[in-house]
């Protein structure tokens, strides 16, 4: 079978299984670690053959993971990076040395796992993807992997690792139907990644969340550090990136040119640097120059990504009210005084009113659409929310048509609400010849984090 055909067949078989990414249960207990533990044991526990940085959180965990991996790679280590969801191809989820996992390796890994998969109907797609990632890292000789939690933390498939460092990024209300109705519930699920004796660093949190993190850390015997005493932030922000500094409490400081936009990215960068500091305490050699080089070279598409400066075309995967608030602040800072045509689509489990409200003062017009993801919300539902906020909304059934019509207005365009909508906008822009076409799966597999 031709390599691409074999890869396509693997994708079809993989995503034909019970998939919590398209059909989510309503309680955390529906997720279980026993199936992936059984699978990994049959594979002789590949996840124990390298060090791990384990990252949970609501906002910024993907960016933080990308930054930490870029620093470690710049320091000369053979790295693995496991993240979710993906934009264009599931291969983005599993990277070694900064490169996407080859299609041939995906096929080989799935065939290697097939007997165990067929013997265990309880395995989910995310279980299998996680095991494939862990096995790929072991077979590639990875020295350290940066592993992002898919959903929650306590019962996430990734929570079988024995990490060297744990990170918890900013927490906010998201996936409440699964993780719980309060910030305390969410913090408890995220704190589930903490391990006895393993240092953890958390971003600044609301006191309700911080109290839970401290309690769980104390119960587990996990040393918990915060960014208290750290100073970080931009001195200059432009559409091409931002320049600023990070100062640690021990007096170390780094002048950084950060390609990712948004003041919140400095918090993520400081977390990544704090993780590096913990690794240094454990004997890892990571020069200051590797920190600077890694942060300056990091790439994380779809997160306040400026595809065109004038008139601006910006893509951002903000999918809850807290992310939308950060997006609105960044838009106003990077492109002050502009009014935007908004291309907007979300997943069905999201609150359109909560996401649109922070953006409303910036919007001149709104184009309501949906991605190809099976959990995408109907544009008609989004139109109702837009009308509530007094926004003039127009429905377009496909992201490409919404983007084309929004750009025809001649002003700034902002695409947001879902990473899946952002992915289709990027692919459309590339199809028009405005950027290189990213590697895209031969079938439109749009799966989420867990």
Coordinates of C-alpha atoms in Angstrom, one line a residue:
X1 CA 0.0 0.0 0.0
X2 CA 1.2 3.5 -0.8
X3 CA 2.5 5.4 2.2
X4 CA -0.2 8.1 2.1
X5 CA -2.9 5.5 1.5
X6 CA -1.6 3.5 4.5
X7 CA -1.6 6.7 6.6
X8 CA -5.2 7.5 5.5
X9 CA -6.4 4.0 6.4
X10 CA -4.7 4.3 9.8
X11 CA -6.5 7.6 10.5
X12 CA -9.9 6.2 9.5
X13 CA -9.4 3.2 11.7
X14 CA -8.1 5.2 14.7
X15 CA -10.8 7.9 14.7
X16 CA -13.5 5.3 14.1
X17 CA -13.1 4.1 17.7
X18 CA -15.0 5.4 20.8
X19 CA -14.0 9.0 20.8
X20 CA -14.5 11.3 23.7
X21 CA -13.3 14.2 21.5
X22 CA -16.5 14.1 19.5
X23 CA -18.9 12.6 22.1
X24 CA -17.9 13.7 25.5
X25 CA -19.2 12.2 28.7
X26 CA -20.7 14.4 31.4
X27 CA -18.5 13.5 34.4
X28 CA -14.8 13.2 35.1
X29 CA -15.2 9.6 36.3
X30 CA -16.1 8.5 32.8
X31 CA -12.4 9.0 32.1
X32 CA -10.2 6.2 33.5
X33 CA -6.5 5.7 33.5
X34 CA -6.6 1.9 33.8
X35 CA -6.9 1.3 30.0
X36 CA -3.9 3.3 29.0
X37 CA -1.9 1.8 31.9
X38 CA -2.7 -1.7 30.6
X39 CA -1.6 -0.6 27.1
X40 CA 1.6 1.0 28.2
X41 CA 2.5 -2.1 30.3
X42 CA 2.2 -4.2 27.2
X43 CA 4.6 -1.8 25.5
X44 CA 7.0 -2.2 28.4
X45 CA 6.2 1.4 29.7
X46 CA 8.0 3.6 27.1
X47 CA 7.0 6.7 29.1
X48 CA 9.5 5.8 31.8
X49 CA 12.5 5.9 29.4
X50 CA 12.9 9.7 29.4
X51 CA 12.3 12.8 31.6
X52 CA 9.0 14.6 31.3
X53 CA 7.7 18.2 32.0
X54 CA 4.0 17.7 32.5
X55 CA 1.7 20.8 31.9
X56 CA -1.9 21.3 32.9
X57 CA -4.0 24.5 32.9
X58 CA -6.9 26.2 31.1
X59 CA -5.1 28.9 29.1
X60 CA -1.7 28.9 27.7
X61 CA -0.6 25.4 28.3
X62 CA 0.1 24.7 24.6
X63 CA 2.2 27.9 24.3
X64 CA 4.1 27.2 27.5
X65 CA 4.8 23.6 26.3
X66 CA 6.1 25.0 23.0
X67 CA 8.4 27.4 24.8
X68 CA 9.8 24.8 27.2
X69 CA 10.5 22.4 24.3
X70 CA 12.1 25.1 22.2
X71 CA 14.5 26.0 25.1
X72 CA 15.4 22.4 25.7
X73 CA 16.0 21.8 22.0
X74 CA 18.2 25.0 21.9
X75 CA 20.2 23.5 24.8
X76 CA 21.0 20.5 22.6
X77 CA 18.7 17.9 24.0
X78 CA 16.7 15.4 21.9
X79 CA 13.2 16.6 22.7
X80 CA 9.6 15.3 22.4
X81 CA 6.5 17.4 22.4
X82 CA 3.0 16.0 22.9
X83 CA 0.2 18.5 22.6
X84 CA -3.5 18.7 21.6
X85 CA -5.6 19.6 19.7
X86 CA -4.0 19.9 16.3
X87 CA -4.6 22.5 13.7
X88 CA -4.1 20.7 10.4
X89 CA -2.8 17.2 11.0
X90 CA -2.7 14.9 13.9
X91 CA 1.0 14.6 13.4
X92 CA 1.4 18.0 15.0
X93 CA 0.5 16.3 18.3
X94 CA 3.7 14.2 18.3
X95 CA 7.0 16.0 17.5
X96 CA 10.6 14.9 18.0
X97 CA 13.3 17.5 17.7
X98 CA 10.8 20.0 16.6
X99 CA 9.7 17.9 13.6
X100 CA 6.2 16.4 13.1
X101 CA 6.1 12.6 13.4
X102 CA 6.4 11.0 9.9
X103 CA 3.4 9.5 8.4
X104 CA 5.2 6.2 8.1
X105 CA 6.0 6.2 11.8
X106 CA 2.3 6.8 12.6
X107 CA 1.4 3.7 10.5
X108 CA 4.1 1.6 12.1
X109 CA 3.2 2.6 15.6
X110 CA -0.5 1.9 15.1
X111 CA 0.3 -1.6 13.7
X112 CA 2.6 -2.2 16.7
X113 CA -0.3 -1.3 19.0
X114 CA -3.0 -3.1 17.0
X115 CA -3.1 -6.4 19.0
X116 CA -3.4 -4.6 22.3
X117 CA -6.0 -2.1 20.9
X118 CA -8.1 -4.9 19.5
X119 CA -8.0 -6.7 22.8
X120 CA -9.2 -3.7 24.8
X121 CA -12.5 -2.0 23.8
X122 CA -12.2 0.5 26.6
X123 CA -9.3 2.4 25.0
X124 CA -10.3 5.8 23.6
X125 CA -8.7 7.6 20.7
X126 CA -6.8 9.9 23.1
X127 CA -5.5 6.9 25.0
X128 CA -4.1 5.4 21.8
X129 CA -2.7 8.8 20.5
X130 CA -1.0 9.3 23.9
X131 CA 0.5 5.8 23.9
X132 CA 1.7 6.3 20.3
X133 CA 3.4 9.5 21.4
X134 CA 5.1 8.0 24.3
X135 CA 6.3 5.0 22.3
X136 CA 7.5 7.3 19.5
X137 CA 9.6 9.3 21.9
X138 CA 11.1 6.2 23.4
X139 CA 12.0 4.7 20.0
X140 CA 13.5 8.0 18.8
X141 CA 15.8 8.3 21.8
X142 CA 14.1 11.3 23.3
X143 CA 15.9 12.6 26.4
X144 CA 13.1 14.8 27.7
X145 CA 9.5 15.2 26.6
X146 CA 7.1 18.1 27.2
X147 CA 3.7 16.7 27.7
X148 CA 0.5 18.8 27.6
X149 CA -2.6 17.5 29.4
X150 CA -5.5 17.0 27.0
X151 CA -8.4 17.7 29.4
X152 CA -8.4 18.3 33.2
X153 CA -5.4 16.5 34.6
X154 CA -6.4 14.0 37.3
X155 CA -7.9 11.5 35.0
X156 CA -6.3 12.6 31.7
X157 CA -4.5 9.9 29.7
X158 CA -1.2 11.7 30.1
X159 CA -1.3 11.5 33.9
X160 CA 0.6 8.2 33.9
X161 CA 4.0 9.9 33.6
X162 CA 6.5 10.3 36.4
X163 CA 7.5 13.9 35.7
X164 CA 10.6 15.8 36.6
X165 CA 8.6 19.0 36.8
X166 CA 4.9 19.9 36.7
X167 CA 3.5 23.2 35.5
X168 CA 0.0 24.7 35.9
X169 CA -0.9 27.6 33.7
X170 CA -3.7 30.1 34.3
X171 CA -7.0 28.5 35.3
X172 CA -10.4 29.7 34.3
X173 CA -13.9 28.4 33.8
X174 CA -13.9 25.9 30.9
X175 CA -15.3 22.4 30.3
X176 CA -17.5 22.9 33.4
X177 CA -19.8 20.1 32.3
X178 CA -16.9 17.7 32.9
X179 CA -14.5 19.3 35.3
X180 CA -17.1 20.9 37.7
X181 CA -19.1 24.0 38.2
X182 CA -16.6 26.2 40.1
X183 CA -13.0 27.3 39.8
X184 CA -12.2 25.2 42.9
X185 CA -13.5 22.0 41.1
X186 CA -11.4 22.8 38.1
X187 CA -8.3 23.5 40.2
X188 CA -8.7 20.1 41.9
X189 CA -8.8 18.3 38.5
X190 CA -5.7 20.2 37.3
X191 CA -3.9 19.6 40.5
X192 CA -4.3 15.9 39.9
X193 CA -1.0 15.9 38.0
X194 CA 1.0 16.8 41.1
X195 CA 3.3 14.0 42.4
X196 CA 5.1 13.4 45.7
X197 CA 8.5 15.1 45.7
X198 CA 8.1 16.5 42.2
X199 CA 8.5 20.3 42.0
X200 CA 5.6 22.2 40.5
X201 CA 5.3 25.8 39.4
X202 CA 2.0 27.5 39.0
X203 CA 1.0 30.7 37.2
X204 CA -0.7 33.4 39.3
X205 CA -4.2 32.1 40.1
X206 CA -7.4 33.4 41.7
X207 CA -7.3 32.7 45.5
X208 CA -10.1 30.2 45.2
X209 CA -8.0 28.1 42.8
X210 CA -4.7 28.8 44.6
X211 CA -6.1 27.5 47.9
X212 CA -6.9 24.2 46.2
X213 CA -3.5 23.9 44.5
X214 CA -1.8 24.5 47.8
X215 CA -3.9 22.0 49.6
X216 CA -3.4 19.2 47.1
X217 CA 0.3 20.0 46.9
X218 CA 0.6 19.7 50.7
X219 CA -1.3 16.5 50.8
X220 CA 0.8 15.0 48.0
X221 CA 4.1 16.3 49.3
X222 CA 4.8 18.2 46.1
X223 CA 6.9 21.3 46.5
X224 CA 4.8 24.1 44.9
X225 CA 6.4 27.3 43.6
X226 CA 4.6 30.3 42.2
X227 CA 5.8 33.2 40.1
X228 CA 5.9 35.5 43.1
X229 CA 9.0 37.6 42.9
X230 CA 9.4 37.1 39.2
X231 CA 9.1 40.2 37.0
X232 CA 8.3 39.8 33.3
X233 CA 6.6 41.8 30.5
X234 CA 7.0 43.6 27.3
X235 CA 8.8 46.9 26.6
X236 CA 7.8 47.0 23.0
X237 CA 4.9 45.4 21.1
X238 CA 4.5 45.3 17.3
X239 CA 2.5 43.1 14.9
X240 CA 5.7 41.1 14.2
X241 CA 6.4 40.3 17.9
X242 CA 7.3 41.8 21.2
X243 CA 10.5 42.6 23.1
X244 CA 10.8 42.5 26.8
X245 CA 12.5 41.0 29.9
X246 CA 12.1 38.2 32.4
X247 CA 13.7 38.6 35.9
X248 CA 13.8 35.7 38.3
X249 CA 13.9 36.1 42.1
X250 CA 17.6 34.9 42.2
X251 CA 18.7 37.9 40.1
X252 CA 18.9 36.2 36.8
X253 CA 17.4 38.1 33.8
X254 CA 16.9 37.6 30.1
X255 CA 16.2 40.1 27.4
X256 CA 13.9 38.4 24.9
X257 CA 12.5 39.0 21.5
X258 CA 9.2 36.9 21.7
X259 CA 7.5 36.2 18.4
X260 CA 4.2 35.3 20.2
X261 CA 1.9 38.3 20.8
X262 CA -0.1 39.2 23.9
X263 CA 1.1 40.3 27.3
X264 CA -0.1 36.9 28.7
X265 CA 2.6 35.2 26.7
X266 CA 5.2 36.7 29.1
X267 CA 3.5 34.7 32.0
X268 CA 3.8 31.6 29.9
X269 CA 7.4 32.3 29.1
X270 CA 8.2 32.9 32.7
X271 CA 6.6 29.5 33.6
X272 CA 8.7 27.8 30.9
X273 CA 11.9 29.5 32.3
X274 CA 10.9 28.5 35.9
X275 CA 10.6 24.9 34.7
X276 CA 14.1 25.1 33.2
X277 CA 15.3 26.4 36.6
X278 CA 13.9 23.4 38.3
X279 CA 15.6 21.1 35.7
X280 CA 18.9 23.0 36.3
X281 CA 18.5 22.2 40.1
X282 CA 18.3 18.5 39.0
X283 CA 21.6 18.7 37.1
X284 CA 20.4 19.5 33.5
X285 CA 22.7 21.8 31.6
X286 CA 20.6 24.6 30.1
X287 CA 22.6 27.8 29.3
X288 CA 21.0 31.2 29.5
X289 CA 21.7 31.6 25.7
X290 CA 19.5 28.5 25.1
X291 CA 16.7 30.2 27.0
X292 CA 17.0 33.3 24.9
X293 CA 17.4 31.4 21.6
X294 CA 14.5 29.0 22.4
X295 CA 12.0 31.7 23.3
X296 CA 13.0 33.8 20.3
X297 CA 12.5 30.9 17.9
X298 CA 9.3 29.4 19.3
X299 CA 6.4 28.9 16.9
X300 CA 2.8 28.3 17.9
X301 CA 0.4 29.0 15.1
X302 CA -3.2 30.1 15.5
X303 CA -2.6 32.0 18.7
X304 CA -2.8 35.7 17.9
X305 CA -1.3 34.9 14.6
X306 CA -1.0 37.9 12.3
X307 CA -1.3 36.7 8.7
X308 CA -1.4 40.1 7.2
X309 CA -0.5 43.5 8.7
X310 CA -2.5 45.9 6.5
X311 CA -5.3 45.6 6.6
X312 CA -4.8 43.3 9.5
X313 CA -5.8 39.7 9.4
X314 CA -5.5 38.1 12.8
X315 CA -6.3 34.5 13.9
X316 CA -6.7 33.4 17.5
X317 CA -8.2 30.3 19.0
X318 CA -9.9 32.0 22.0
X319 CA -12.7 29.7 23.1
X320 CA -13.9 30.9 26.4
X321 CA -14.6 34.3 28.1
X322 CA -11.2 34.5 29.8
X323 CA -9.4 33.9 26.5
X324 CA -11.6 36.3 24.7
X325 CA -10.9 39.0 27.2
X326 CA -7.1 38.5 26.7
X327 CA -7.7 38.5 22.9
X328 CA -9.6 41.8 23.1
X329 CA -6.8 43.4 25.2
X330 CA -4.1 42.2 22.8
X331 CA -6.1 43.4 19.7
X332 CA -6.5 46.9 21.3
X333 CA -2.8 47.1 22.2
X334 CA -1.3 45.8 18.9
X335 CA -3.8 47.5 16.6
X336 CA -5.2 50.4 18.6
X337 CA -8.3 52.2 17.4
X338 CA -9.4 49.7 14.8
X339 CA -12.9 48.2 14.3
X340 CA -13.0 44.6 13.1
X341 CA -14.9 42.2 10.9
X342 CA -15.2 39.2 13.1
X343 CA -15.3 35.6 11.6
X344 CA -16.7 33.6 14.5
X345 CA -17.5 29.9 15.1
X346 CA -17.4 27.8 18.2
X347 CA -17.9 24.3 19.5
X348 CA -21.4 23.4 20.6
X349 CA -20.4 23.1 24.3
X350 CA -19.2 26.8 24.5
X351 CA -21.2 29.9 25.5
X352 CA -21.2 32.3 22.5
X353 CA -22.5 35.2 24.5
X354 CA -19.6 34.9 27.0
X355 CA -17.0 34.8 24.3
X356 CA -18.5 37.6 22.2
X357 CA -19.1 40.0 25.0
X358 CA -15.4 41.0 25.6
X359 CA -15.0 41.5 21.8
X360 CA -18.2 43.4 21.2
X361 CA -16.6 46.9 21.5
X362 CA -14.1 46.1 18.8
X363 CA -16.6 44.7 16.3
X364 CA -17.8 46.5 13.2
X365 CA -19.5 43.4 11.7
X366 CA -19.7 39.7 12.4
X367 CA -19.7 36.6 10.1
X368 CA -21.1 33.6 11.8
X369 CA -19.9 30.2 10.6
X370 CA -19.0 26.7 11.6
X371 CA -16.0 24.4 11.2
X372 CA -16.1 20.9 9.9
X373 CA -15.7 19.5 13.4
X374 CA -18.7 17.3 14.4
X375 CA -19.1 19.3 17.6
X376 CA -19.3 22.7 15.9
X377 CA -22.2 24.9 16.9
X378 CA -24.9 25.9 14.4
X379 CA -24.4 29.5 13.1
X380 CA -28.0 30.2 13.8
X381 CA -27.4 29.8 17.5
X382 CA -24.5 32.2 17.3
X383 CA -26.6 34.7 15.4
X384 CA -29.0 34.9 18.4
X385 CA -26.1 35.7 20.7
X386 CA -24.8 38.3 18.4
X387 CA -28.3 40.0 18.2
X388 CA -28.4 40.1 22.0
X389 CA -25.2 42.2 21.9
X390 CA -26.5 44.4 19.1
X391 CA -24.0 43.0 16.6
X392 CA -24.9 42.9 12.9
X393 CA -24.4 39.2 12.1
X394 CA -24.4 37.4 8.8
X395 CA -24.4 33.6 8.4
X396 CA -22.0 31.8 6.1
X397 CA -22.1 28.0 6.1
X398 CA -18.3 27.5 5.5
X399 CA -15.3 29.2 7.1
X400 CA -13.8 30.0 3.6
X401 CA -16.9 31.9 2.5
X402 CA -17.0 33.8 5.8
X403 CA -13.4 34.8 5.5
X404 CA -13.7 35.8 1.9
X405 CA -16.7 38.0 2.6
X406 CA -15.2 39.6 5.7
X407 CA -12.0 40.5 3.8
X408 CA -14.1 42.0 1.0
X409 CA -15.2 44.7 3.5
X410 CA -11.7 46.1 3.2
X411 CA -11.0 46.5 6.9
X412 CA -9.3 44.5 9.7
X413 CA -10.5 40.9 10.1
X414 CA -10.3 38.8 13.2
X415 CA -11.0 35.0 13.1
X416 CA -11.7 33.4 16.4
X417 CA -14.0 31.3 18.7
X418 CA -12.4 27.9 17.9
X419 CA -9.0 26.5 16.9
X420 CA -10.9 24.4 14.3
X421 CA -12.2 27.6 12.7
X422 CA -8.7 29.1 12.8
X423 CA -7.3 26.0 11.1
X424 CA -9.7 26.2 8.2
X425 CA -9.0 29.9 7.8
X426 CA -5.3 29.2 7.7
X427 CA -5.9 26.5 5.0
X428 CA -8.0 28.9 3.0
X429 CA -5.4 31.6 3.2
X430 CA -2.8 29.1 2.0
X431 CA -5.1 27.9 -0.8
X432 CA -5.3 31.4 -2.1
X433 CA -1.5 31.5 -2.3
X434 CA -0.9 33.9 0.6
X435 CA 1.2 31.5 2.6
X436 CA 2.8 28.0 2.2
X437 CA 0.2 25.3 2.6
X438 CA 0.6 23.6 5.9
X439 CA 0.7 19.8 6.1
X440 CA -3.0 18.8 6.1
X441 CA -4.4 15.3 6.8
X442 CA -6.0 13.7 3.7
X443 CA -9.3 13.6 5.6
X444 CA -10.6 16.5 7.7
X445 CA -10.0 15.0 11.2
X446 CA -10.9 17.7 13.6
X447 CA -10.5 16.3 17.1
X448 CA -10.2 18.1 20.3
X449 CA -7.9 17.7 23.3
X450 CA -9.4 14.6 25.0

